[in-house]
Amino acid sequence: MLTQLAQPVDAVFCCLGTTRSQAGNAEAFRHVDYQLVVETALTGQRLGAQHCLVVSAIGANSKSLFLYNRTKGQMEQALRAQNWPRLTLVRPSMLFGSRAEPRLLERLSQPLFGLLPGKWKGVAAKDVAQTLLTQAFSPGSGVKILESDQLHCSHRL
């Protein structure tokens, strides 16, 4: 979609993500959570964007034994290697909010994630969106990582 734009852009927002279960296999999961995110950022950069804002995940770590966390960590590394003037990575814990398809386990565990302390506490998807917008219109440079406990709209960023 970005490749169809003729005018330059100021910022790129990328909130792509799936689960291995939804994707069907590890390769398809990695295509969405790594390849598409990195390609979207590169396209935005070619169109003149100076700020890339991306939803990653709590526990993102390129050396993780877990596919999800490892893929998110590798995606973050790839974005850093693109040398953005400004890169904002948000790492939410469990996201609360309505979804197109029901996820029973997530729904049952939401009360628990709402009680957890600090960065492990779940966060509303609308708070993540508000944080991204706030960051896009705030001055700054370099890489900024915001953990889940910094994504609640009641907190100052």
XYZ file of C-alpha atoms in Angstrom:
157
model
C 0.000 0.000 0.000
C 2.808 2.429 0.850
C 4.438 1.826 -2.518
C 1.378 3.389 -4.180
C 1.927 6.734 -2.446
C 3.302 9.477 -4.641
C 3.843 12.081 -1.930
C 6.446 11.887 0.824
C 5.425 10.769 4.299
C 6.550 12.058 7.699
C 6.142 8.915 9.781
C 5.450 5.217 9.395
C 3.184 3.374 11.834
C 3.340 -0.415 11.797
C 1.060 -2.476 14.017
C 1.257 -5.764 12.117
C 1.256 -8.960 14.085
C -0.165 -12.446 14.200
C 0.270 -15.665 16.125
C 1.836 -18.888 14.955
C -1.571 -20.505 15.316
C -3.260 -17.911 13.092
C -0.426 -17.957 10.560
C -0.447 -21.747 10.295
C 3.280 -22.345 10.723
C 6.518 -20.718 11.877
C 7.504 -19.529 8.401
C 4.189 -17.761 7.795
C 4.350 -16.219 11.274
C 7.842 -14.867 10.587
C 6.702 -13.476 7.233
C 4.105 -11.285 8.978
C 5.925 -10.355 12.183
C 9.370 -9.835 10.662
C 9.428 -9.557 6.876
C 6.329 -7.414 6.348
C 7.244 -5.074 9.216
C 10.819 -4.575 7.978
C 9.661 -4.060 4.367
C 6.979 -1.572 5.451
C 9.587 0.431 7.344
C 11.993 0.416 4.386
C 9.262 1.601 2.039
C 8.381 4.421 4.421
C 12.023 5.400 4.640
C 12.273 5.538 0.827
C 9.242 7.846 0.849
C 11.033 10.241 3.192
C 9.689 9.229 6.600
C 11.886 10.375 9.474
C 10.093 8.501 12.256
C 9.157 4.827 12.406
C 6.731 3.705 15.130
C 6.260 -0.035 15.580
C 4.303 -2.289 17.904
C 6.649 -5.056 19.042
C 6.059 -7.159 22.168
C 7.092 -7.549 25.764
C 10.083 -9.868 25.982
C 11.376 -9.123 22.468
C 14.825 -10.722 22.363
C 16.697 -11.830 19.249
C 18.343 -14.659 21.216
C 15.169 -16.014 22.817
C 14.408 -19.729 22.643
C 10.781 -18.818 21.910
C 9.860 -18.117 18.279
C 7.539 -15.204 19.105
C 10.021 -13.293 21.279
C 12.979 -14.135 19.018
C 11.147 -12.924 15.895
C 10.133 -9.668 17.596
C 13.719 -9.140 18.788
C 15.135 -9.802 15.328
C 12.590 -7.427 13.812
C 13.669 -4.712 16.269
C 17.336 -5.322 15.356
C 16.552 -5.035 11.643
C 14.733 -1.745 12.213
C 17.671 -0.369 14.223
C 19.991 -1.344 11.360
C 17.919 0.854 9.024
C 19.344 3.867 10.923
C 16.130 5.793 11.386
C 16.524 9.384 12.626
C 13.805 8.383 15.089
C 12.551 4.906 15.953
C 9.851 4.236 18.547
C 9.291 0.642 19.616
C 6.357 -0.128 21.886
C 6.350 -3.431 23.763
C 2.893 -4.142 25.127
C 2.092 -7.100 27.327
C -1.292 -8.699 26.660
C -3.474 -6.401 24.556
C -7.036 -5.868 25.771
C -9.817 -4.992 23.354
C -12.202 -6.497 20.860
C -10.881 -8.773 18.137
C -12.296 -9.987 14.845
C -12.220 -13.582 16.063
C -12.641 -14.687 19.681
C -9.600 -15.939 21.585
C -10.906 -17.888 24.553
C -7.574 -18.252 26.384
C -6.876 -14.516 26.106
C -10.353 -13.659 27.320
C -10.041 -15.957 30.334
C -6.582 -14.643 31.254
C -7.392 -10.914 30.931
C -8.329 -10.501 34.601
C -4.953 -11.973 35.624
C -2.984 -9.736 33.247
C -4.896 -6.732 34.559
C -3.570 -7.435 38.062
C 0.079 -8.040 37.207
C 2.610 -5.395 38.257
C 4.707 -3.086 36.093
C 5.484 -3.940 32.515
C 3.664 -7.290 32.750
C 0.281 -5.647 33.264
C -1.996 -5.896 30.230
C -2.815 -2.761 28.267
C -5.796 -1.635 26.203
C -5.150 -1.538 22.460
C -6.580 2.000 22.408
C -3.892 3.081 24.909
C -1.199 1.677 22.623
C -2.702 3.620 19.710
C -2.857 6.822 21.783
C 0.772 6.359 22.816
C 1.839 5.976 19.186
C 0.030 9.174 18.207
C 1.463 11.066 21.176
C 4.967 9.939 20.257
C 4.496 10.858 16.597
C 3.676 14.454 17.515
C 6.316 14.801 20.247
C 9.870 15.974 19.607
C 12.683 13.476 19.863
C 15.409 11.548 18.100
C 17.129 8.193 18.295
C 15.605 4.962 19.527
C 12.912 4.981 22.194
C 11.522 1.786 23.712
C 8.293 1.964 25.675
C 7.346 -1.021 27.818
C 3.769 -1.970 28.639
C 3.638 0.017 31.892
C 4.483 3.164 29.907
C 1.620 2.673 27.464
C -1.289 3.387 29.767
C -2.761 6.786 28.930
C -2.756 7.713 32.605
C 1.064 7.714 32.559
C 3.143 10.570 31.236
C 5.459 9.709 28.394
